[in-house]
PDB file of C-alpha atoms in Angstrom:
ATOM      1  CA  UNK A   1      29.421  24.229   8.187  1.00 52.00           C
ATOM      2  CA  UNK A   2      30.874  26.398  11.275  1.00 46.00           C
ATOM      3  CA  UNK A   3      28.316  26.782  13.941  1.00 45.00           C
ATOM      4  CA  UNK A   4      30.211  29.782  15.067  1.00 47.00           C
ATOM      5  CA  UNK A   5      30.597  31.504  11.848  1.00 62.00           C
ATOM      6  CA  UNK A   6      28.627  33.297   9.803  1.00 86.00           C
ATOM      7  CA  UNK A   7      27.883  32.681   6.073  1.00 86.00           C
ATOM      8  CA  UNK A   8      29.387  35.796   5.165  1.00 88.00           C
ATOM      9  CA  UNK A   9      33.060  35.258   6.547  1.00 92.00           C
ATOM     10  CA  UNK A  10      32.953  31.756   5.820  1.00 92.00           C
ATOM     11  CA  UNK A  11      32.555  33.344   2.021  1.00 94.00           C
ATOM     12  CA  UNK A  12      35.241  35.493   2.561  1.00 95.00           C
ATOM     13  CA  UNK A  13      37.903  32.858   4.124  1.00 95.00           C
ATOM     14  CA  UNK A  14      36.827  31.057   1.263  1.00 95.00           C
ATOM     15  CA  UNK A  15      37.650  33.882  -1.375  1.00 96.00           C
ATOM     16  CA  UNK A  16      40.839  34.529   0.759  1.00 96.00           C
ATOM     17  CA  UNK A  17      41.711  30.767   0.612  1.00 96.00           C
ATOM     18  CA  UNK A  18      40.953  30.576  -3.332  1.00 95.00           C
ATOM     19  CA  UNK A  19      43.238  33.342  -4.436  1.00 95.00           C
ATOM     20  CA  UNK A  20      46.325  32.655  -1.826  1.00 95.00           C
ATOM     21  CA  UNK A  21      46.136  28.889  -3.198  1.00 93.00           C
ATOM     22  CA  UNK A  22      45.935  30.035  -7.398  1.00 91.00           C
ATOM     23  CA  UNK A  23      48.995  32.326  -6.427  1.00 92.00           C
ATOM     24  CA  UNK A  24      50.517  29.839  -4.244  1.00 90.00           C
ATOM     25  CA  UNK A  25      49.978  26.859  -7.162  1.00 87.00           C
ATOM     26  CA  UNK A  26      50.244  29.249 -10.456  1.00 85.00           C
ATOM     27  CA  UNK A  27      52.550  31.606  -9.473  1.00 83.00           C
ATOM     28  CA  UNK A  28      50.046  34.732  -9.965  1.00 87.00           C
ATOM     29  CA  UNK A  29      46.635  34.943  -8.611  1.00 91.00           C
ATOM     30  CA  UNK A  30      43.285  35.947 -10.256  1.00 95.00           C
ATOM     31  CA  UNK A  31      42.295  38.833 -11.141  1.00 96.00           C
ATOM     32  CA  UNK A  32      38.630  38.476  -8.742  1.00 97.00           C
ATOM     33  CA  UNK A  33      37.408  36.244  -7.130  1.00 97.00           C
ATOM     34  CA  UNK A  34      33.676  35.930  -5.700  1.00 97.00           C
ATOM     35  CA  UNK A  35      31.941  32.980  -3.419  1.00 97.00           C
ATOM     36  CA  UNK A  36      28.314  32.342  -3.091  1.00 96.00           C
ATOM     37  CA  UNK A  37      26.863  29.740  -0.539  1.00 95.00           C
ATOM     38  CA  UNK A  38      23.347  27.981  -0.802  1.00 94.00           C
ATOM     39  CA  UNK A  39      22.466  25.037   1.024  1.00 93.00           C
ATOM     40  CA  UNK A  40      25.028  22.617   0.717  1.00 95.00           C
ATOM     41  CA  UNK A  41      26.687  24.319  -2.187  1.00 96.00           C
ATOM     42  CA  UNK A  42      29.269  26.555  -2.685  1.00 96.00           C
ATOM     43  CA  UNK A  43      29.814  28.046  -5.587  1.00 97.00           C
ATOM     44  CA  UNK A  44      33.093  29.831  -6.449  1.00 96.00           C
ATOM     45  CA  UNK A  45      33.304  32.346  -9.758  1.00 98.00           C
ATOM     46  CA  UNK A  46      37.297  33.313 -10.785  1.00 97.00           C
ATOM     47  CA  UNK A  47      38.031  36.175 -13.297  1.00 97.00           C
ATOM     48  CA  UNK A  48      41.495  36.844 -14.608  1.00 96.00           C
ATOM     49  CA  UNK A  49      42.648  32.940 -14.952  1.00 94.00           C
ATOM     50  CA  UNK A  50      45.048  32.869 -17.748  1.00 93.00           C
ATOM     51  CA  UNK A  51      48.856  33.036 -17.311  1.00 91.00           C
ATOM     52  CA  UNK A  52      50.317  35.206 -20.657  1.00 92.00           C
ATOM     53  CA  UNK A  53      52.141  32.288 -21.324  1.00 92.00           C
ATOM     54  CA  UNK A  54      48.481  30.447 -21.347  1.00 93.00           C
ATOM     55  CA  UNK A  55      47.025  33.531 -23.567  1.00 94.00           C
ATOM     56  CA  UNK A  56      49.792  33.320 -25.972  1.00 96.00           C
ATOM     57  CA  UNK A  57      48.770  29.841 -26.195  1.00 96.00           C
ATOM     58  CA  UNK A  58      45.437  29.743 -27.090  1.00 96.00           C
ATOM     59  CA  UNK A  59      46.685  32.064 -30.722  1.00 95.00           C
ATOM     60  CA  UNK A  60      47.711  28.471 -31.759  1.00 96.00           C
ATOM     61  CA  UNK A  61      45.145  26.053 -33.123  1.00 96.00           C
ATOM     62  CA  UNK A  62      45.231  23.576 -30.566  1.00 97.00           C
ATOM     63  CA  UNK A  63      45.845  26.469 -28.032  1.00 96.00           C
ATOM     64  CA  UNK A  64      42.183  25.760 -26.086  1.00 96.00           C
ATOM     65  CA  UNK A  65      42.406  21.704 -25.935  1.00 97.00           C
ATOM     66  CA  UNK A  66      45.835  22.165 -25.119  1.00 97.00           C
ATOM     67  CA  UNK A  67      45.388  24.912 -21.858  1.00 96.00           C
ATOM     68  CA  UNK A  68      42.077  22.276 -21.159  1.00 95.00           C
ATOM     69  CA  UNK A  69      44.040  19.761 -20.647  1.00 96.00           C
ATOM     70  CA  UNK A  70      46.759  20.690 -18.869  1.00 94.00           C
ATOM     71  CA  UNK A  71      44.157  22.371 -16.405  1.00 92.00           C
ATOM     72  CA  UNK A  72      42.250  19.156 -16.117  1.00 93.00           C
ATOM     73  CA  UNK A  73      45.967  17.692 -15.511  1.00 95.00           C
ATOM     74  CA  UNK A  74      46.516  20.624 -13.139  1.00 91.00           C
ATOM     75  CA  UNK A  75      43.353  20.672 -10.871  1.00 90.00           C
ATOM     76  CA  UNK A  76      43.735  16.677 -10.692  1.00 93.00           C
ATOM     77  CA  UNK A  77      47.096  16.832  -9.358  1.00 94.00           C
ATOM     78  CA  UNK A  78      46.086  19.478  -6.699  1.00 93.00           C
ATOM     79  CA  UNK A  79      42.746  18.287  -5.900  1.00 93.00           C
ATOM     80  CA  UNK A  80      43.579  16.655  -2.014  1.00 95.00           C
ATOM     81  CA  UNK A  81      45.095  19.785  -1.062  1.00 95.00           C
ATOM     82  CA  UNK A  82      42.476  21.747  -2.342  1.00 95.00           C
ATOM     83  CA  UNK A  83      39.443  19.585  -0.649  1.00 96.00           C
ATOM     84  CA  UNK A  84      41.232  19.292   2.438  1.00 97.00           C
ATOM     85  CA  UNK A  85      41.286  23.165   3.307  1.00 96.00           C
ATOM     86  CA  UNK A  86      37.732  23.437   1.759  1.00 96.00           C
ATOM     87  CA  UNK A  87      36.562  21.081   4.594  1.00 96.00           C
ATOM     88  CA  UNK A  88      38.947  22.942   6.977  1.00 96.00           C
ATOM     89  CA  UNK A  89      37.011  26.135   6.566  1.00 95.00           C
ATOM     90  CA  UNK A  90      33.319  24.811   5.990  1.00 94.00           C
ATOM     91  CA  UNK A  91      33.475  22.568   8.999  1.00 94.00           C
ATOM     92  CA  UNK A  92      32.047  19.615   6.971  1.00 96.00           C
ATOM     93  CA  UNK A  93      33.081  16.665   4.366  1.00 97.00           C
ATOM     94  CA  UNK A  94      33.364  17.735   0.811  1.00 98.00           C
ATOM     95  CA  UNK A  95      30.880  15.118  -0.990  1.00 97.00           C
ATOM     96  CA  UNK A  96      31.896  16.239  -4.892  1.00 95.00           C
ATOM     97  CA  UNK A  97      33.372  19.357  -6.555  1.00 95.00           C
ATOM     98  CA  UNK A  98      33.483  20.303 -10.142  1.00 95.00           C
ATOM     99  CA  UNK A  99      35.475  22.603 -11.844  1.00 94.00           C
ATOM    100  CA  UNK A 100      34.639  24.078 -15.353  1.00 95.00           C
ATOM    101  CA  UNK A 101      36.386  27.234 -17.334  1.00 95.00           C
ATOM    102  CA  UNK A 102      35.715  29.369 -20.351  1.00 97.00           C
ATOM    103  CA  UNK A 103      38.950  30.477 -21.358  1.00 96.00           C
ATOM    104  CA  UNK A 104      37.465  33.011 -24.033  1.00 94.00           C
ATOM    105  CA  UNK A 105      35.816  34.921 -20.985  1.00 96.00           C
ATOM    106  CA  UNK A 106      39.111  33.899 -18.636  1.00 96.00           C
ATOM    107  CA  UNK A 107      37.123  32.724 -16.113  1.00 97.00           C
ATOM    108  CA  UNK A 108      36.180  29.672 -14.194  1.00 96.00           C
ATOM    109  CA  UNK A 109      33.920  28.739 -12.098  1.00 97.00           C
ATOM    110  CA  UNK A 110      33.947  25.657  -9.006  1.00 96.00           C
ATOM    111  CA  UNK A 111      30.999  23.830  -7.024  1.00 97.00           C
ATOM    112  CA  UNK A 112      31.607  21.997  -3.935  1.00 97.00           C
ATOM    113  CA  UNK A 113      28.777  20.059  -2.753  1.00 98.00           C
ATOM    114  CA  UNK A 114      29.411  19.309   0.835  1.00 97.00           C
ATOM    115  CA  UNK A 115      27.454  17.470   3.838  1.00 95.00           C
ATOM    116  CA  UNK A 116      25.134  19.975   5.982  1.00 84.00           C
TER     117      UNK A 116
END
């Protein structure tokens, strides 16, 4: 991580970064976004994730599996970008990140495990 930085606006390029790149990708950005760093995690929490088109979506009865996989599809396709400007910021090499969503709270969450 940044030597010159502290934790706190590392957090808060991060939040920056997470929003402008949803917008940027999707076309609208979350609703919130917060960031929490502990040891070699980071863990990022999104509210506000779904797209109307998305909500209008999940009414149908393959509506969830459907919106899972084409975000699975969707955060595949992206993932380079995404884990290149996450090692930008923290100063480090990602070593894993995971991405999971409940899509009946419209939220997601992401952990980044990267080298200290």
């Amino acid at each position: 991580m940044k030597k010159t930085a502290d934790q706190g606006s590392i957090e808060q390029e991060i939040t920056t970064f997470v929003s402008a790149f949803i917008k940027k990708t999707n076309g609208r950005g979350p609703r919130d976004v917060k960031v929490k760093m502990v040891d070699n995690l980071m863990l990022y929490f999104i509210e506000g994730i779904l797209s109307p088109m998305e909500k209008n979506i999940l009414k149908s009865p393959q509506g969830k599996s459907t919106i899972f996989e084409a975000r699975r599809l969707y955060v595949e396709n992206i993932k380079e970008e995404r884990v290149a400007a996450f090692e930008k910021i923290l100063d480090a090499k990602v070593i894993d990140h995971y991405i999971g969503w409940d899509l009946d709270k419209d939220s997601a969450v992401g952990v980044v495990v990267y080298e200290k």
